Amino acid sequence: MPYTVDAVVVTEKNAPATVESIIVPDPGPGEALVDVHTCGVCQTDQHFQRGGVGDDFPYLLGHEATGRIAAVGENVTSLAVGDKVILNWRAVCGDCRACAKGQPQYCFDTANATQKMTLTDGTELEPALGIGAFAEKTLVAAGQCTVIDDVDDSHDAAVGLLGCGVMAGIGAAINTAGIQRGESVAVIGCGGVGTAAITGARLAGATTIIAVDLDERKLDTARQLGATHTVSAATTEVVEAIREHTAGFGADVVIDAVGIPATYTQAFYARDLAGRVVLVGVPDASLTLELPLQDVFARGGALKSSWYGDCLPSRDFPMLVDLYQQGRLDLDAFVTERVRLDQVQQAFETMNQGEVLRSVVEIT
């Protein structure tokens, strides 16, 4: 029996995100129906709204979510009705060339639900990142659900952020950069993802953690969550400041959580010889980067991109939830405000003003 529920949809490029009635089908083979509890408001959702991801409008927004399994389709054995889950957009296939090499965190053929959710007039919706969780219910591939049954409902807003932004930042530090104990780390851009990267650097044992941003409010938050030094990009030459905090050499790891040529160039020159640069900020498709090839060769090290923090949800989500419940990972600090479905567009504007780490939609 199909379900009619409220959800946040954007009908065309740059149109406002509005609450509409949508139709969610019963799960088919390999699919799961989820009663959504919470969903974080992520920059990526606004990229969909602005046409920066594609033009398959209308989009059903939202992807950073928790909920409970309401129903499962045929052949689904990993989930049961009532399971508490975090949704993820890397449902590992097990068969592609990355999985065959034992690197499922790079799976090239991740699964989404086969059936489409629709508007009430039958128009098919494209769910953001294959999830579409600004909705009372959503339909996903079973592999997009990671069970976290030991988490109380009151913590859903916090742990749901592992579904995207917090995982991207922590994963960039721990998985992609491979930060080691005693290393120095600089993070350029201290929004939700960059601040999560600072938290990840602290968890990994970095002893010098330098936060860089234009906004003093974000630098204050970065200090609270693990930064040992801060640099105001509004008043200070960033590369020189990072070198001053690392005995003149540059950081072992520099993470660019902004994703524009200016910040990537800063990251490139602010690292030590043989250091690592990690790009986790999502760049606009129109941007290009120019670096002297001689400098790329002479400085050595590694230039990496981090897609979803190179995470494996079945491995990383439970581990980070455990750290949260032990009091070693302050996910609550990332939840700046709690909003309703009809406040998503307003939350986008608040996000653009730099006033939040995360707004989280709570669905009753």
Coordinates of C-alpha atoms in Angstrom, one line a residue, residues 93-273:
C93 CA 27.7 -3.6 -3.9
G94 CA 30.3 -6.3 -3.1
D95 CA 30.9 -7.0 -6.8
C96 CA 32.6 -4.0 -8.5
R97 CA 36.3 -3.7 -9.1
A98 CA 36.9 -1.7 -5.9
C99 CA 35.1 -4.3 -3.8
A100 CA 36.9 -7.1 -5.5
K101 CA 40.2 -5.4 -4.5
G102 CA 39.1 -5.4 -0.9
Q103 CA 38.5 -1.6 -0.9
P104 CA 34.7 -1.4 -0.4
Q105 CA 35.0 2.1 0.9
Y106 CA 35.6 3.1 -2.7
C107 CA 32.7 1.1 -4.1
F108 CA 32.0 2.2 -7.7
D109 CA 28.4 0.8 -7.9
T110 CA 26.6 1.7 -4.7
A111 CA 22.9 0.8 -4.6
N112 CA 19.8 2.9 -4.4
A113 CA 16.1 2.0 -4.3
T114 CA 14.8 0.8 -7.7
Q115 CA 11.3 2.2 -7.3
K116 CA 10.7 5.9 -7.5
M117 CA 8.9 8.1 -5.0
T118 CA 6.6 10.6 -6.8
L119 CA 4.5 13.7 -6.4
T120 CA 0.8 13.1 -6.1
D121 CA 0.4 13.7 -9.8
G122 CA 2.8 10.8 -10.6
T123 CA 5.9 13.0 -11.4
E124 CA 8.9 11.0 -10.4
L125 CA 11.2 12.4 -7.8
E126 CA 15.0 12.2 -7.8
P127 CA 16.1 11.7 -4.1
A128 CA 19.2 13.6 -3.1
L129 CA 22.1 11.2 -3.0
G130 CA 19.6 8.4 -3.4
I131 CA 18.1 9.0 0.0
G132 CA 15.6 11.9 0.1
A133 CA 15.1 12.2 3.9
F134 CA 13.4 15.5 4.4
A135 CA 10.3 13.4 4.5
E136 CA 8.2 11.6 7.0
K137 CA 9.0 8.3 5.2
T138 CA 11.6 7.5 2.5
L139 CA 12.4 4.5 0.4
V140 CA 16.1 3.4 0.2
A141 CA 18.2 0.3 -0.7
A142 CA 18.6 -1.9 2.3
G143 CA 22.3 -1.4 2.1
Q144 CA 21.8 2.3 2.8
C145 CA 20.7 1.5 6.3
T146 CA 23.3 1.0 9.1
V147 CA 21.7 -0.4 12.3
I148 CA 22.5 1.4 15.6
D149 CA 19.9 -0.2 17.9
D150 CA 21.6 0.8 21.1
V151 CA 21.1 4.6 20.6
D152 CA 18.3 6.3 22.5
D153 CA 15.9 8.3 20.3
S154 CA 16.9 11.5 22.1
H155 CA 20.3 11.3 20.5
D156 CA 19.1 10.9 16.9
A157 CA 19.8 14.5 15.9
A158 CA 23.4 14.1 16.8
V159 CA 24.2 10.6 15.5
G160 CA 22.4 11.3 12.3
L161 CA 25.1 13.8 11.3
L162 CA 27.4 10.8 10.8
G163 CA 25.3 10.1 7.7
C164 CA 27.2 12.8 5.8
G165 CA 29.0 16.0 7.1
V166 CA 30.5 14.8 10.3
M167 CA 31.6 11.5 8.7
A168 CA 33.1 13.4 5.8
G169 CA 35.2 15.5 8.1
I170 CA 36.3 12.8 10.5
G171 CA 36.9 10.4 7.7
A172 CA 39.0 13.0 5.8
A173 CA 41.3 13.1 8.9
I174 CA 41.4 9.5 9.9
N175 CA 40.7 7.5 6.7
T176 CA 42.0 9.7 3.9
A177 CA 44.9 11.6 5.5
G178 CA 45.8 8.7 7.9
I179 CA 46.8 11.1 10.6
Q180 CA 49.3 9.6 13.0
R181 CA 49.9 10.3 16.7
G182 CA 52.1 13.4 17.2
E183 CA 51.5 14.8 13.7
S184 CA 50.6 18.4 12.9
V185 CA 47.4 19.2 11.1
A186 CA 45.9 22.4 9.6
V187 CA 42.2 22.6 8.6
I188 CA 41.2 25.4 6.3
G189 CA 37.5 26.2 6.6
C190 CA 35.7 25.5 9.9
G191 CA 32.1 24.9 9.0
G192 CA 30.5 21.6 9.9
V193 CA 32.9 19.4 7.8
G194 CA 36.0 21.3 8.7
T195 CA 35.2 21.3 12.4
A196 CA 34.6 17.5 12.2
A197 CA 38.0 17.1 10.6
I198 CA 39.5 18.9 13.6
T199 CA 37.6 16.5 15.9
G200 CA 39.0 13.6 13.8
A201 CA 42.5 14.9 14.0
R202 CA 42.2 15.0 17.8
L203 CA 40.8 11.5 17.9
A204 CA 43.8 10.3 15.7
G205 CA 46.3 11.8 18.2
A206 CA 47.5 14.9 16.4
T207 CA 49.3 17.2 18.8
T208 CA 49.2 20.4 16.8
I209 CA 45.8 21.2 15.2
I210 CA 45.5 24.6 13.5
A211 CA 42.1 25.9 12.5
V212 CA 41.8 28.5 9.7
D213 CA 38.7 30.5 8.9
L214 CA 37.5 34.0 8.2
D215 CA 34.9 33.9 10.9
E216 CA 35.9 34.3 14.6
R217 CA 32.8 32.5 15.8
K218 CA 33.8 29.4 13.9
L219 CA 37.4 29.6 15.2
D220 CA 35.9 29.8 18.8
T221 CA 34.0 26.6 18.1
A222 CA 37.1 25.0 16.6
R223 CA 39.0 25.7 19.8
Q224 CA 36.3 24.1 21.8
L225 CA 36.3 20.9 19.7
G226 CA 40.1 20.3 19.6
A227 CA 42.0 23.1 17.8
T228 CA 45.3 24.0 19.6
H229 CA 45.8 27.1 17.4
T230 CA 43.6 29.3 15.3
V231 CA 44.4 31.5 12.3
S232 CA 42.1 34.3 11.1
A233 CA 42.2 34.3 7.3
A234 CA 40.7 37.7 7.3
T235 CA 43.7 39.4 9.0
T236 CA 46.6 36.9 8.6
E237 CA 48.6 35.4 5.7
V238 CA 47.5 31.8 6.1
V239 CA 50.5 29.9 4.8
E240 CA 53.0 31.9 6.9
A241 CA 50.8 31.5 10.0
I242 CA 50.6 27.8 9.6
R243 CA 54.4 27.6 9.2
E244 CA 54.9 29.7 12.3
H245 CA 52.9 27.2 14.3
T246 CA 54.9 24.3 12.9
A247 CA 58.5 25.4 13.5
G248 CA 58.7 27.0 10.1
F249 CA 58.2 23.7 8.2
G250 CA 54.4 23.5 7.5
A251 CA 51.9 21.0 8.7
D252 CA 52.2 17.2 8.1
V253 CA 48.6 17.3 6.9
V254 CA 46.5 20.2 5.5
I255 CA 42.8 19.6 4.9
D256 CA 40.9 21.9 2.6
A257 CA 37.3 21.9 3.8
V258 CA 36.3 24.8 1.5
G259 CA 37.1 23.6 -2.0
I260 CA 38.1 26.7 -4.0
P261 CA 41.4 27.3 -5.8
A262 CA 42.6 29.9 -3.3
T263 CA 42.2 27.6 -0.3
Y264 CA 43.6 24.6 -2.1
T265 CA 46.7 26.7 -3.1
Q266 CA 47.1 27.7 0.6
A267 CA 46.8 24.0 1.6
F268 CA 49.4 23.0 -1.0
Y269 CA 52.0 25.5 0.2
A270 CA 51.2 25.2 3.9
R271 CA 52.2 21.6 4.2
D272 CA 55.6 20.3 5.1
L273 CA 57.8 18.6 2.5

